[in-house]
Structure formats: C-alpha cells, structure tokens
Short mmCIF file of C-alpha atoms in Angstrom, two decimals:
data_model
loop_
_atom_site.label_atom_id
_atom_site.label_comp_id
_atom_site.label_asym_id
_atom_site.label_seq_id
_atom_site.Cartn_x
_atom_site.Cartn_y
_atom_site.Cartn_z
CA MET A 23 125.66 246.24 274.23
CA SER A 24 127.82 244.05 276.45
CA GLU A 25 131.51 244.68 277.00
CA VAL A 26 132.36 241.36 275.31
CA ILE A 27 130.41 242.31 272.17
CA THR A 28 131.95 245.80 272.18
CA GLN A 29 135.42 244.26 272.42
CA GLY A 30 134.68 241.98 269.47
CA PHE A 31 133.50 244.90 267.37
CA LEU A 32 136.45 247.12 268.32
CA GLU A 33 138.92 244.36 267.45
CA HIS A 34 137.62 244.79 263.88
CA ASP A 35 137.42 248.62 264.04
CA ILE A 36 133.62 248.54 264.22
CA PHE A 37 131.64 250.72 266.59
CA GLN A 38 128.06 251.79 267.22
CA LEU A 39 127.01 255.40 266.75
CA HIS A 40 123.71 256.66 268.14
CA SER A 41 122.38 257.89 264.81
CA SER A 42 119.70 257.67 262.16
CA VAL A 43 121.12 256.79 258.75
CA ILE A 44 119.68 257.62 255.35
CA ASP A 45 120.78 256.57 251.88
CA TRP A 46 120.79 259.70 249.71
CA LYS A 47 121.83 259.04 246.13
CA GLY A 48 123.99 256.07 247.12
CA SER A 49 125.75 257.69 250.05
CA GLY A 50 124.95 257.89 253.72
CA ILE A 51 124.03 260.82 255.87
CA LEU A 52 124.08 260.10 259.59
CA PHE A 53 122.07 262.24 261.99
CA THR A 54 123.44 262.03 265.51
CA ALA A 55 122.33 263.72 268.74
CA PRO A 56 121.06 262.84 272.19
CA SER A 57 117.71 261.06 272.35
CA GLY A 58 114.72 263.30 271.67
CA THR A 59 116.63 265.86 269.60
CA GLY A 60 115.17 264.91 266.22
CA LYS A 61 117.29 262.26 264.49
CA SER A 62 114.30 260.25 263.34
CA THR A 63 112.40 263.41 262.50
CA GLN A 64 115.17 264.62 260.18
CA ALA A 65 115.43 261.18 258.57
CA GLU A 66 111.66 261.19 257.96
CA LEU A 67 111.82 264.72 256.51
CA TRP A 68 114.48 263.55 254.05
CA ARG A 69 112.36 260.50 253.20
CA LYS A 70 109.36 262.74 252.55
CA HIS A 71 111.12 265.51 250.59
CA GLU A 72 114.08 263.71 248.97
CA ASP A 73 112.70 260.16 248.65
CA VAL A 74 115.61 258.60 250.56
CA ARG A 75 115.73 255.19 252.14
CA ILE A 76 116.18 255.06 255.90
CA ILE A 77 118.83 252.45 256.71
CA ASN A 78 118.58 252.59 260.50
CA GLY A 79 116.52 254.64 262.91
CA ASP A 80 118.69 254.79 266.01
CA LYS A 81 122.04 253.00 266.25
CA ALA A 82 124.15 252.35 263.19
CA MET A 83 127.28 250.27 263.07
CA ILE A 84 130.28 252.09 261.56
CA CYS A 85 133.22 250.34 259.92
CA LYS A 86 136.09 251.29 257.63
CA LYS A 87 136.13 249.00 254.62
CA ASP A 88 138.43 249.27 251.61
CA GLY A 89 139.68 252.67 252.74
CA SER A 90 136.31 254.34 253.32
CA TYR A 91 133.80 254.40 256.13
CA ARG A 92 130.42 252.70 255.82
CA ALA A 93 127.30 252.77 257.97
CA TYR A 94 125.45 249.50 258.48
CA GLY A 95 121.93 249.00 259.67
CA SER A 96 121.56 247.16 262.94
CA PRO A 97 118.67 245.62 264.87
CA TYR A 98 118.97 248.49 267.38
CA ALA A 99 116.21 250.64 265.91
CA GLY A 100 115.06 252.60 268.95
CA THR A 101 111.53 253.99 268.92
CA SER A 102 111.62 254.43 265.14
CA GLY A 103 111.43 250.67 264.62
CA ILE A 104 113.39 251.13 261.38
CA TYR A 105 116.29 248.82 260.68
CA THR A 106 117.72 247.07 257.63
CA ASP A 107 120.64 244.83 256.81
CA LEU A 108 121.94 247.34 254.25
CA SER A 109 125.08 249.47 254.26
CA VAL A 110 126.06 252.72 252.62
CA PRO A 111 129.32 254.70 252.29
CA ILE A 112 129.23 257.67 254.65
CA ARG A 113 129.06 261.06 252.95
CA ALA A 114 128.53 263.16 256.09
CA ILE A 115 127.77 263.03 259.79
CA VAL A 116 125.35 265.67 261.00
CA VAL A 117 125.17 266.56 264.68
CA LEU A 118 121.70 267.94 265.37
CA SER A 119 120.38 270.50 267.78
CA GLN A 120 116.98 272.16 267.94
CA ALA A 121 116.88 275.85 267.08
CA PRO A 122 114.39 278.56 266.05
CA GLU A 123 116.13 278.91 262.67
CA ASN A 124 117.99 276.53 260.38
CA ARG A 125 121.75 276.98 260.07
CA ILE A 126 124.69 274.72 259.41
CA GLU A 127 128.42 274.81 260.13
CA ARG A 128 131.23 272.37 259.58
CA LEU A 129 132.82 271.09 262.75
CA GLY A 130 136.42 270.11 263.16
CA GLY A 131 138.93 269.13 265.78
CA ALA A 132 137.90 268.89 269.38
CA ALA A 133 134.32 270.11 268.80
CA ALA A 134 133.58 267.33 266.30
CA PHE A 135 135.37 264.72 268.40
CA ARG A 136 133.41 265.57 271.57
CA LYS A 137 130.06 265.42 269.76
CA LEU A 138 130.81 262.07 268.13
CA TYR A 139 132.41 260.48 271.20
CA ARG A 140 129.38 261.41 273.29
CA GLU A 141 127.13 259.41 270.92
CA THR A 142 129.25 256.25 270.68
CA THR A 143 128.40 253.12 272.61
CA ILE A 144 131.52 252.47 274.64
CA PRO A 145 132.22 251.38 278.22
CA SER A 146 134.15 254.49 279.26
CA TRP A 147 135.64 252.76 282.31
CA ASN A 148 137.72 250.52 280.02
CA GLN A 149 140.82 252.53 279.03
CA THR A 150 141.70 250.17 276.18
CA PHE A 151 138.27 250.70 274.61
CA VAL A 152 138.49 254.46 275.10
CA GLU A 153 141.87 254.61 273.35
CA LYS A 154 140.67 252.38 270.51
CA ILE A 155 137.46 254.33 269.83
CA SER A 156 139.35 257.62 270.09
CA GLY A 157 141.72 256.51 267.34
CA ILE A 158 138.86 255.30 265.15
CA LEU A 159 136.95 258.57 265.62
CA LEU A 160 139.99 260.67 264.73
CA ASP A 161 140.47 258.63 261.56
CA LEU A 162 136.76 258.88 260.73
CA MET A 163 136.89 262.67 261.12
CA ALA A 164 139.86 262.78 258.71
CA HIS A 165 137.79 260.99 256.06
CA VAL A 166 134.21 262.18 256.63
CA PRO A 167 132.98 265.75 257.16
CA VAL A 168 131.11 266.44 260.40
CA TYR A 169 128.52 269.22 260.50
CA HIS A 170 126.38 270.86 263.15
CA LEU A 171 122.83 271.49 261.95
CA ALA A 172 120.84 273.70 264.28
CA CYS A 173 117.35 273.26 262.95
CA ARG A 174 113.62 273.19 263.06
CA PRO A 175 111.68 270.07 262.04
CA ASP A 176 110.81 271.38 258.56
CA GLN A 177 111.63 271.10 254.88
CA GLU A 178 113.95 274.11 255.05
CA ALA A 179 116.27 272.10 257.34
CA VAL A 180 116.54 269.51 254.56
CA GLU A 181 117.28 272.24 252.00
CA VAL A 182 119.96 273.89 254.18
CA LEU A 183 121.83 270.61 254.66
CA LYS A 184 121.39 269.58 251.03
CA ALA A 185 122.82 272.91 249.80
CA GLU A 186 125.87 272.43 252.04
CA LEU A 187 126.44 268.89 250.83
CA LEU A 188 126.18 269.92 247.19
CA LYS A 189 128.84 272.65 247.51
#
C-alpha cells in the first residue's frame, strides 16, 4: 500500500491489519500472525466446525465507527483468495502461534501492542504515521480483547478459543 493511500486511511483512523477475519454470530474474530503461521487455516477450521463466514483472508481494514471497532473486507486477500465487501464489529483479535498443544491467554499492555503493531501496514520511517497508528492501536486495545492462541491446526483449537470467548 502506498504512503499516499496509507496517509488517506490514517486521516480517517483506518488502518490495515494482516489478518483473516471471520463473522461468528454477527461479530468478528480476527486471526493475526506472520505469514505462514495459520491465519487462513484457523479461519477455515472455524468455517468447517462453526459454519462462519470468512470476511477476508489476509488483510482487513480496521476502523472505529460509532464508538466501536469494525473489520472490513478488502481486495487484499493473499493466497486465500477470499475477500468480501462486508464488515463486522470486532469481538476479539487473536494472535496465533503454532504449538504442540492448544492454549490461550489474554494479552495486554506492551505484549499486545507489539504483536498488533508488527502486523499493521505502516511505513515505519514516517514518524507521523507511527504516532497515529500507535494511538489507534492503544484505543483499539482498550475496546477489544487481544488473545494469544498457541495452537495446532485442529478442531480443538476452535473449541479452546470458543470457550474463552463465551466466558
């Protein structure tokens, strides 16, 4: 994404998060992680076991609207090829990592910030953009829970996250 486009988005508090987005019961779950970690795999597992709709396969647009954050599909679908023009209010952001067993923990503070910042599309050499996205991310974290899901690519990973979200 060009610096001019990024500036236009940030002027309206919109940014791109490297994430797969699903619509689960009318609210969004975003899976974020570096490429190859399993974002699309987790989205597909939720589609298979929970009958969700996948909104975007790789890079969602995030915006605060009417006091709450929403994820929007974008044409940036990555290798999944999945993109829509739909949006959904964000229920949770899930940072993924691969692991031999499924476990989840809520992240806060600096740990959550670092994980989310790393997956935003932002020209880090532009201090104005860095300050703007930092403020947006801090506000997002105040409104939306961020979790770390260490997981395998299986149905149990879906169940572990679902149990946490239903608490």
